Structure formats: C-alpha cells, structure tokens
Amino acid sequence: MNTCVVGLQWGDEGKGKVVDILAEDSDVVVRYGGGSNAGHTVVIGDSRFALHLLPSGAIRESMLCVIANAVVVDPDVLIQEIDGLAQRGISLADRLFISENAHVVLDYHKREDQLREESLGKRKIGTTIRGIGPCYADKVGRSYAVRMSDFRDVAALAEKLRTILAYKNKLFAALYGAEPMDVNAVIENCKLYAQRLAPCTTDTTELLHTAIGAGRSILFEGAQGSLLDLDHGTFPYVTSSNSSSLGLPSGCGVPAKMVHKYIGVAKAYTTRVGAGPFPTELDNEIGQYIREKGHEYGTTTGRPRRCGWFDGVAAAYSIRIGSVDSVALMHLDTLTGLKQLNLCRAYEIDGQERTFFPANIDRLAKARPVYEALPGWDEDLSEATSFEALPATARTYVRRIEQIIGKPVEMIGVGPRRNQTIMKSL
Ligand code: GDP
Ligand code: IMO
Ligand code: MG
C-alpha cells in the first residue's frame, strides 16, 4: 500500500503529524518536492520536532527516508537537522537516501531571494527567504545549477561555482547594487557538505522502484499545500514547485497509478502565510482568536499566519486536482469557544454562484464567499478519542464539511500530539 499525504490549503495543515502517524505502518517515507521552506511539526508526548527537509517519518528509526529528485536541498539545514536528531538519540545513519539529481540550495540563492523580495516592496510574495525560487529558477535555466551528484567531485564543483558566482555577483551588483559574495567561502562550505552528504546520495528512483517491487509500503510526504502549487495555485503567490500531489510522479519518478491512496490534510479552518488572495480571511478578532488558540505562527519563519473560515470551494478544488480519497481534518479543537462557525460552500463571482475554485487571482479577487452558519461548541475536545465522543455540534460541523467537499473525513485532529487524533470510520 503506497500512500500520499498532501496539503489541501496554503500549507501548514498538519501534514507532519499525519505522516508521523501513518509512518507506523510504512517502510519508506519520501519527500517529493519543496525544500526547507517547509516546516513540519511532530509532537510526541512532551517532545516537539520541527522538520524542514527530512521527511516527518524520520522520527521512527525503522523508516528509510528518501529525499527525491524534485526537492531542493539546503545542505546546511539538512546537516543541522540530522545532527539535531542525533543529539536527541535518533540516528539517520544508513537510512537516509538523497537523490543524486536533487538540486542544491546555496547561500547565493538565499541572498537572491532576499534581494528580490526587498526590491519588490509592496509587490513582494512574502517568501520564506530560503532560496527556493532562485534554486528552482537555476534548475529550469540549467546552465548555473548545482545538483547533489556534484558533491562527488569537489574540484569540478569548485570550477563550476567560480563561473556561477561570477554571474550571480554581476547580477546582484547590477540589479540591486549589492556587495559581491565570496566564492571561496561557498567552495569551503561545499567541501564540508560533500563529506557529510555525498555518502547518502544515490539513485532514489531505482531505490523506490526496487522497494515497491519488493512489496514495501511507501509513504509520500507532500510539502506546502495544493493552493501554493506553481501551476495550479494562486500564482504568483505560490511556491516554485508542484506542491499538490501532481508533483509526486515527476518529483520522484514513481507513476501516480502506483500510489493507492491520497490523503488530503486540511485544517478545520484556513490559514495562509505570506501575501496573496484569501477569500475567507478573518481580519478581525475571530481571526485573532484562532491565531492565538491554534498557535498559528510559522514553523519556519515564525511569522503570524493569516486565519479564516474553512473554505470548501478551495478544499474541493485541491481534492479534485490531487485525486484525494479521504481527508484528515486537523485543529478541530482550536474552534472550541466560538459561538458560530461559518463554512464557505460556494463563491459568488459577478453575481453568479460558483463551486469551482478559480486559481487565477484576477478572478479569485472577485470571489465573495457564500457562507453557511453552524453553531459552535464550548467543550474541550483535546481528550476525545472517538467521533462519537465529540459534541453533537462538532460532529455536525465535520459532516457538513464532508458534504461540501464530497469526500469522507478519516482522521480528526484534536490537539498537536500524536495521540490527539481521532480515527473516524469511513
Ligand atoms: P505542516 O507544515 O502541514 O506539517 O504543519 P505545521 O507543523 O507547519 O503546522 C501545524 C501546527 O499545528 C503544528 O504546530 C502542529 O503541532 C499543530 N497541530 C497539528 N494538528 C493539530 C491539531 O489537531 N490540533 C492542534 N491544536 N494543533 C495541531
Ligand atoms: P509547509 O510544508 C506555508 C509560502 C510562503 C510564501 C510562498 C512562497 O510547512 O506547509 P517560498 O519560500 O516557497 O518561495 O515562498 O509560499 N510557503 C509556505 N506556507 N507552509 C509552507 O510549507 C510553505 N512553504 C512556502 O509563505 O507565501
Ligand atoms: Mg508547516
């Protein structure tokens, strides 16, 4: 059984927690896209882990961990993450495999990300400044790209870096009046990265097909959310990769039909970090209540997340493009205490009611959410262990979401911990 976990909103839906739970019944966990812009949280008892590049299944020492082709790897972050887990007694030795074809994020990518965002002023995307866009741009451009396999020949890589830095420094000076970056510092860093990471670098496509052939169970971990997908999200306020499940086949060379189940993760409300349209946003005290109660501050950047009502139009769109079978609905506990809950079941655009999400932001800007009001609840949900144990109003809320999105909710989050998850029969 091969399963994909994918975010249905604008990221931070709780994918890390869902992957950690499903990892119990899997052999291999794979990150298929994105980079250290991701921040996936796993909470086990009093221990909290925030992972940016390692798949969330890494916490379980029986799991093989794969970082596939379409991931952009920041070696600095990855090494810190490996060492951080080792200090907490979790070893990645002999079980981490990084694609030799994955592209590498280096300091000049992060610099470029920052310089570009600063220069854009009000038009900025609000990126994580992790160098994601510039690294993917270099990959598409080909001539100035660095891949994990380059760490196998450091002398050749040094030559390549001299050419790249000469180009980048001219660009930075001409466009932003920025100081040049020291190529020797970049080369020295790469020597260290090569020592640490070249031994884990391999053909992960072969590894995955061999594992699938041997009947192993693979868990694919999406990063970001479907609405941040470069081709299918709210462009230009997106990330630079195919973060919906459409990115899985191209991201790791495993065809979509080899994946048996797609689980979409959504919050019981909606959040977004960075700029871009957000039809159900609550720029008021209710949004503030959700932010504080749900600790809605970025795992990667610490930025406050924008909060709003559950958007059934957006979630249904992500479900459609992502071939999603069932949904994990997280953070139901966070809504406790709100008298009335609004569910967006349609948009009104130019006087017409529509239920298909317009990803084009000019059309999305015209969308007015059509809400249905449901009663809230005051009970604390954090100890609930079954669907039946939830207050009737909470059950009605979940059932109405199922009707709007047209798919069953299979898991319900009632707190950040691994065991604060209700398995609901389909
Ligand atoms: P990801 O990027 O999709 O993995 O999600 P993040 O880790 O960035 O953000 C989700 C946050 O919500 C983390 O702090 C989790 O610990 C927390 N979380 C996950 N599920 C629940 C839940 O059901 N209830 C509450 N209160 N917190 C949750
Ligand atoms: P996880 O995997 C939430 C957002 C950024 C910004 C836009 C582009 O934790 O859900 P980028 O740095 O990718 O060029 O930024 O995408 N973004 C995320 N938002 N969760 C994420 O990852 C995100 N990764 C990128 O905030 O709006
Ligand atoms: Mg996150």
mmCIF file of C-alpha atoms in Angstrom, residues 88-339:
data_model
loop_
_atom_site.group_PDB
_atom_site.id
_atom_site.type_symbol
_atom_site.label_atom_id
_atom_site.label_comp_id
_atom_site.label_asym_id
_atom_site.label_seq_id
_atom_site.Cartn_x
_atom_site.Cartn_y
_atom_site.Cartn_z
ATOM 1 C CA ARG A 88 18.112 13.627 20.667
ATOM 2 C CA GLY A 89 19.082 9.988 20.176
ATOM 3 C CA ILE A 90 17.592 9.494 16.698
ATOM 4 C CA SER A 91 20.160 8.327 14.161
ATOM 5 C CA LEU A 92 19.768 8.692 10.394
ATOM 6 C CA ALA A 93 22.839 6.547 9.694
ATOM 7 C CA ASP A 94 22.299 4.088 6.831
ATOM 8 C CA ARG A 95 18.654 5.060 6.367
ATOM 9 C CA LEU A 96 18.780 8.450 4.639
ATOM 10 C CA PHE A 97 18.927 8.488 0.843
ATOM 11 C CA ILE A 98 19.142 11.720 -1.131
ATOM 12 C CA SER A 99 18.575 11.786 -4.876
ATOM 13 C CA GLU A 100 21.744 12.420 -6.846
ATOM 14 C CA ASN A 101 19.566 14.524 -9.149
ATOM 15 C CA ALA A 102 18.136 16.778 -6.441
ATOM 16 C CA HIS A 103 19.229 20.401 -6.786
ATOM 17 C CA VAL A 104 21.215 22.192 -4.118
ATOM 18 C CA VAL A 105 20.327 25.481 -2.416
ATOM 19 C CA LEU A 106 23.441 27.517 -1.625
ATOM 20 C CA ASP A 107 23.983 30.858 0.123
ATOM 21 C CA TYR A 108 23.687 32.873 -3.079
ATOM 22 C CA HIS A 109 20.164 31.524 -3.611
ATOM 23 C CA LYS A 110 19.085 32.787 -0.211
ATOM 24 C CA ARG A 111 20.745 36.141 -0.930
ATOM 25 C CA GLU A 112 18.963 36.373 -4.273
ATOM 26 C CA ASP A 113 15.620 35.522 -2.647
ATOM 27 C CA GLN A 114 16.120 38.257 -0.061
ATOM 28 C CA LEU A 115 17.361 40.917 -2.504
ATOM 29 C CA ARG A 116 14.466 40.276 -4.860
ATOM 30 C CA GLU A 117 11.834 40.351 -2.135
ATOM 31 C CA GLU A 118 13.283 43.590 -0.705
ATOM 32 C CA SER A 119 13.319 45.205 -4.131
ATOM 33 C CA LEU A 120 9.687 44.294 -4.778
ATOM 34 C CA GLY A 121 8.398 46.331 -1.830
ATOM 35 C CA LYS A 122 4.604 46.034 -1.686
ATOM 36 C CA ARG A 123 4.593 43.567 -4.570
ATOM 37 C CA LYS A 124 6.661 41.017 -2.687
ATOM 38 C CA ILE A 125 5.465 37.403 -2.490
ATOM 39 C CA GLY A 126 6.335 37.041 1.167
ATOM 40 C CA THR A 127 8.639 34.070 0.582
ATOM 41 C CA THR A 128 10.410 32.222 3.375
ATOM 42 C CA ILE A 129 13.769 33.611 2.072
ATOM 43 C CA ARG A 130 15.079 30.047 1.975
ATOM 44 C CA GLY A 131 16.357 30.453 -1.600
ATOM 45 C CA ILE A 132 13.633 28.220 -3.004
ATOM 46 C CA GLY A 133 12.567 30.305 -6.027
ATOM 47 C CA PRO A 134 16.136 31.147 -7.139
ATOM 48 C CA CYS A 135 17.242 27.497 -6.837
ATOM 49 C CA TYR A 136 14.307 26.187 -8.889
ATOM 50 C CA ALA A 137 14.936 29.015 -11.407
ATOM 51 C CA ASP A 138 18.556 27.852 -11.772
ATOM 52 C CA LYS A 139 17.328 24.291 -12.232
ATOM 53 C CA VAL A 140 14.987 25.318 -15.060
ATOM 54 C CA GLY A 141 17.728 27.528 -16.528
ATOM 55 C CA ARG A 142 20.167 24.574 -16.355
ATOM 56 C CA SER A 143 23.438 26.434 -17.034
ATOM 57 C CA TYR A 144 24.053 27.567 -13.431
ATOM 58 C CA ALA A 145 22.610 24.655 -11.496
ATOM 59 C CA VAL A 146 24.221 22.512 -8.786
ATOM 60 C CA ARG A 147 22.966 19.004 -8.092
ATOM 61 C CA MET A 148 23.680 16.601 -5.246
ATOM 62 C CA SER A 149 25.809 14.477 -7.607
ATOM 63 C CA ASP A 150 28.175 17.454 -7.944
ATOM 64 C CA PHE A 151 29.334 16.769 -4.376
ATOM 65 C CA ARG A 152 31.072 13.640 -5.678
ATOM 66 C CA ASP A 153 33.746 15.711 -7.425
ATOM 67 C CA VAL A 154 34.562 18.747 -5.324
ATOM 68 C CA ALA A 155 37.313 20.029 -7.653
ATOM 69 C CA ALA A 156 34.928 20.102 -10.605
ATOM 70 C CA LEU A 157 32.254 21.677 -8.416
ATOM 71 C CA ALA A 158 34.685 24.430 -7.358
ATOM 72 C CA GLU A 159 35.251 25.314 -11.018
ATOM 73 C CA LYS A 160 31.545 25.383 -11.641
ATOM 74 C CA LEU A 161 30.974 27.598 -8.605
ATOM 75 C CA ARG A 162 33.528 30.128 -9.861
ATOM 76 C CA THR A 163 31.517 30.526 -13.057
ATOM 77 C CA ILE A 164 28.213 30.669 -11.185
ATOM 78 C CA LEU A 165 29.388 33.219 -8.612
ATOM 79 C CA ALA A 166 30.895 35.449 -11.313
ATOM 80 C CA TYR A 167 27.485 35.503 -12.990
ATOM 81 C CA LYS A 168 25.492 35.965 -9.769
ATOM 82 C CA ASN A 169 27.744 38.730 -8.461
ATOM 83 C CA LYS A 170 27.335 40.707 -11.700
ATOM 84 C CA LEU A 171 23.594 40.251 -11.437
ATOM 85 C CA PHE A 172 23.413 41.270 -7.772
ATOM 86 C CA ALA A 173 25.540 44.382 -8.373
ATOM 87 C CA ALA A 174 23.657 45.479 -11.491
ATOM 88 C CA LEU A 175 20.143 44.862 -10.201
ATOM 89 C CA TYR A 176 20.438 45.603 -6.511
ATOM 90 C CA GLY A 177 23.767 47.388 -6.006
ATOM 91 C CA ALA A 178 24.723 44.503 -3.692
ATOM 92 C CA GLU A 179 28.217 43.582 -2.464
ATOM 93 C CA PRO A 180 29.788 40.567 -4.205
ATOM 94 C CA MET A 181 29.725 37.199 -2.445
ATOM 95 C CA ASP A 182 32.979 35.385 -1.691
ATOM 96 C CA VAL A 183 33.231 32.315 -3.904
ATOM 97 C CA ASN A 184 35.901 30.735 -1.701
ATOM 98 C CA ALA A 185 33.554 30.722 1.276
ATOM 99 C CA VAL A 186 30.927 28.939 -0.826
ATOM 100 C CA ILE A 187 33.524 26.393 -2.023
ATOM 101 C CA GLU A 188 34.745 25.720 1.528
ATOM 102 C CA ASN A 189 31.190 25.118 2.687
ATOM 103 C CA CYS A 190 30.633 22.751 -0.222
ATOM 104 C CA LYS A 191 33.656 20.672 0.818
ATOM 105 C CA LEU A 192 32.034 20.093 4.192
ATOM 106 C CA TYR A 193 28.653 19.368 2.636
ATOM 107 C CA ALA A 194 30.269 16.867 0.276
ATOM 108 C CA GLN A 195 31.930 14.993 3.147
ATOM 109 C CA ARG A 196 28.691 14.670 5.024
ATOM 110 C CA LEU A 197 26.144 14.183 2.271
ATOM 111 C CA ALA A 198 27.854 12.514 -0.718
ATOM 112 C CA PRO A 199 27.750 9.109 1.058
ATOM 113 C CA CYS A 200 23.920 9.318 1.306
ATOM 114 C CA THR A 201 23.497 10.385 -2.301
ATOM 115 C CA THR A 202 22.116 7.775 -4.660
ATOM 116 C CA ASP A 203 19.628 6.917 -7.421
ATOM 117 C CA THR A 204 16.442 7.215 -5.379
ATOM 118 C CA THR A 205 14.221 6.358 -8.366
ATOM 119 C CA GLU A 206 15.837 2.934 -8.555
ATOM 120 C CA LEU A 207 15.631 2.606 -4.774
ATOM 121 C CA LEU A 208 11.898 3.383 -4.775
ATOM 122 C CA HIS A 209 11.075 1.037 -7.653
ATOM 123 C CA THR A 210 13.087 -1.732 -6.015
ATOM 124 C CA ALA A 211 11.276 -1.165 -2.725
ATOM 125 C CA ILE A 212 7.870 -1.152 -4.443
ATOM 126 C CA GLY A 213 8.816 -4.325 -6.333
ATOM 127 C CA ALA A 214 9.703 -5.976 -3.032
ATOM 128 C CA GLY A 215 6.260 -5.134 -1.653
ATOM 129 C CA ARG A 216 7.432 -2.409 0.706
ATOM 130 C CA SER A 217 4.934 0.210 1.751
ATOM 131 C CA ILE A 218 5.837 3.754 0.701
ATOM 132 C CA LEU A 219 4.570 6.958 2.269
ATOM 133 C CA PHE A 220 4.910 10.108 0.167
ATOM 134 C CA GLU A 221 5.001 13.356 2.136
ATOM 135 C CA GLY A 222 3.854 16.491 0.349
ATOM 136 C CA ALA A 223 5.273 19.844 1.354
ATOM 137 C CA GLN A 224 3.417 23.171 1.255
ATOM 138 C CA GLY A 225 -0.204 22.972 0.117
ATOM 139 C CA SER A 226 -2.022 22.418 -3.169
ATOM 140 C CA LEU A 227 -3.025 26.094 -3.414
ATOM 141 C CA LEU A 228 0.692 27.018 -3.390
ATOM 142 C CA ASP A 229 1.314 24.812 -6.459
ATOM 143 C CA LEU A 230 3.282 26.666 -9.133
ATOM 144 C CA ASP A 231 0.936 25.635 -11.959
ATOM 145 C CA HIS A 232 -2.354 25.117 -10.137
ATOM 146 C CA GLY A 233 -2.203 27.507 -7.183
ATOM 147 C CA THR A 234 -2.784 31.224 -6.737
ATOM 148 C CA PHE A 235 0.132 32.343 -8.932
ATOM 149 C CA PRO A 236 2.291 34.403 -8.392
ATOM 150 C CA TYR A 237 1.592 33.956 -4.659
ATOM 151 C CA VAL A 238 2.754 30.358 -4.730
ATOM 152 C CA THR A 239 5.927 28.408 -4.186
ATOM 153 C CA SER A 240 8.199 27.422 -7.090
ATOM 154 C CA SER A 241 7.301 23.729 -7.259
ATOM 155 C CA ASN A 242 4.324 21.457 -7.871
ATOM 156 C CA SER A 243 3.287 21.171 -4.259
ATOM 157 C CA SER A 244 -0.038 19.451 -4.992
ATOM 158 C CA SER A 245 0.046 15.676 -5.382
ATOM 159 C CA LEU A 246 0.541 16.286 -9.118
ATOM 160 C CA GLY A 247 4.181 16.876 -8.184
ATOM 161 C CA LEU A 248 4.613 13.346 -6.847
ATOM 162 C CA PRO A 249 5.171 11.401 -10.102
ATOM 163 C CA SER A 250 7.546 13.947 -11.620
ATOM 164 C CA GLY A 251 9.127 14.618 -8.232
ATOM 165 C CA CYS A 252 10.324 11.102 -7.564
ATOM 166 C CA GLY A 253 9.806 9.080 -10.750
ATOM 167 C CA VAL A 254 7.006 6.946 -9.328
ATOM 168 C CA PRO A 255 3.881 6.953 -11.512
ATOM 169 C CA ALA A 256 0.642 8.213 -9.939
ATOM 170 C CA LYS A 257 -1.036 4.862 -10.535
ATOM 171 C CA MET A 258 1.440 3.168 -8.190
ATOM 172 C CA VAL A 259 0.013 5.236 -5.350
ATOM 173 C CA HIS A 260 -3.024 3.543 -3.860
ATOM 174 C CA LYS A 261 -4.344 6.247 -1.618
ATOM 175 C CA TYR A 262 -4.183 10.030 -1.427
ATOM 176 C CA ILE A 263 -4.964 11.598 1.945
ATOM 177 C CA GLY A 264 -5.614 15.335 1.882
ATOM 178 C CA VAL A 265 -4.826 17.287 5.043
ATOM 179 C CA ALA A 266 -6.846 20.388 5.899
ATOM 180 C CA LYS A 267 -7.405 22.444 8.989
ATOM 181 C CA ALA A 268 -10.966 22.839 10.265
ATOM 182 C CA TYR A 269 -10.435 26.499 9.272
ATOM 183 C CA THR A 270 -7.924 28.024 6.837
ATOM 184 C CA THR A 271 -4.525 29.687 7.247
ATOM 185 C CA ARG A 272 -2.048 31.314 4.922
ATOM 186 C CA VAL A 273 1.436 32.831 5.431
ATOM 187 C CA GLY A 274 2.793 35.450 3.078
ATOM 188 C CA ALA A 275 0.901 37.532 0.537
ATOM 189 C CA GLY A 276 -1.883 36.567 -1.851
ATOM 190 C CA PRO A 277 -5.659 36.253 -2.065
ATOM 191 C CA PHE A 278 -7.565 34.539 0.744
ATOM 192 C CA PRO A 279 -11.356 34.832 0.246
ATOM 193 C CA THR A 280 -12.417 33.587 3.701
ATOM 194 C CA GLU A 281 -9.792 35.565 5.651
ATOM 195 C CA LEU A 282 -10.881 36.908 9.038
ATOM 196 C CA ASP A 283 -9.009 40.143 9.528
ATOM 197 C CA ASN A 284 -10.756 40.677 12.866
ATOM 198 C CA GLU A 285 -10.994 39.427 16.449
ATOM 199 C CA ILE A 286 -12.203 35.965 15.358
ATOM 200 C CA GLY A 287 -9.093 35.564 13.178
ATOM 201 C CA GLN A 288 -7.028 36.747 16.123
ATOM 202 C CA TYR A 289 -8.771 34.228 18.429
ATOM 203 C CA ILE A 290 -7.958 31.351 16.052
ATOM 204 C CA ARG A 291 -4.339 32.545 15.672
ATOM 205 C CA GLU A 292 -3.734 32.598 19.417
ATOM 206 C CA LYS A 293 -5.686 29.456 20.264
ATOM 207 C CA GLY A 294 -4.164 27.455 17.399
ATOM 208 C CA HIS A 295 -0.636 28.924 17.895
ATOM 209 C CA GLU A 296 -0.750 29.983 14.280
ATOM 210 C CA TYR A 297 2.802 31.250 13.890
ATOM 211 C CA GLY A 298 5.066 29.870 11.144
ATOM 212 C CA THR A 299 7.163 26.776 11.921
ATOM 213 C CA THR A 300 9.897 28.010 9.553
ATOM 214 C CA THR A 301 9.793 31.809 9.841
ATOM 215 C CA GLY A 302 7.763 32.492 12.997
ATOM 216 C CA ARG A 303 5.518 34.857 11.025
ATOM 217 C CA PRO A 304 1.902 35.191 12.225
ATOM 218 C CA ARG A 305 -0.358 33.155 9.959
ATOM 219 C CA ARG A 306 -3.419 34.779 8.431
ATOM 220 C CA CYS A 307 -6.542 32.917 9.605
ATOM 221 C CA GLY A 308 -10.023 32.489 8.150
ATOM 222 C CA TRP A 309 -13.081 30.236 7.892
ATOM 223 C CA PHE A 310 -12.939 26.804 6.271
ATOM 224 C CA ASP A 311 -13.088 27.270 2.511
ATOM 225 C CA GLY A 312 -14.945 24.326 0.991
ATOM 226 C CA VAL A 313 -14.511 25.647 -2.551
ATOM 227 C CA ALA A 314 -10.736 25.771 -2.237
ATOM 228 C CA ALA A 315 -10.514 22.387 -0.477
ATOM 229 C CA ALA A 316 -12.774 20.712 -3.057
ATOM 230 C CA TYR A 317 -10.535 22.046 -5.839
ATOM 231 C CA SER A 318 -7.393 20.640 -4.210
ATOM 232 C CA ILE A 319 -9.199 17.323 -3.750
ATOM 233 C CA ARG A 320 -10.120 17.229 -7.438
ATOM 234 C CA ILE A 321 -6.710 18.063 -8.853
ATOM 235 C CA GLY A 322 -4.997 15.873 -6.278
ATOM 236 C CA SER A 323 -7.094 12.728 -6.705
ATOM 237 C CA VAL A 324 -7.705 12.789 -2.947
ATOM 238 C CA ASP A 325 -9.620 9.854 -1.448
ATOM 239 C CA SER A 326 -10.133 10.989 2.121
ATOM 240 C CA VAL A 327 -9.343 13.886 4.396
ATOM 241 C CA ALA A 328 -7.518 14.415 7.687
ATOM 242 C CA LEU A 329 -9.223 17.387 9.342
ATOM 243 C CA MET A 330 -6.872 18.954 11.859
ATOM 244 C CA HIS A 331 -7.250 21.547 14.624
ATOM 245 C CA LEU A 332 -10.926 20.910 15.324
ATOM 246 C CA ASP A 333 -10.055 21.669 18.982
ATOM 247 C CA THR A 334 -8.942 25.173 18.040
ATOM 248 C CA LEU A 335 -12.514 26.174 17.147
ATOM 249 C CA THR A 336 -13.792 25.486 20.686
ATOM 250 C CA GLY A 337 -15.327 28.591 22.218
ATOM 251 C CA LEU A 338 -16.610 30.228 19.032
ATOM 252 C CA LYS A 339 -20.403 30.755 19.218
#
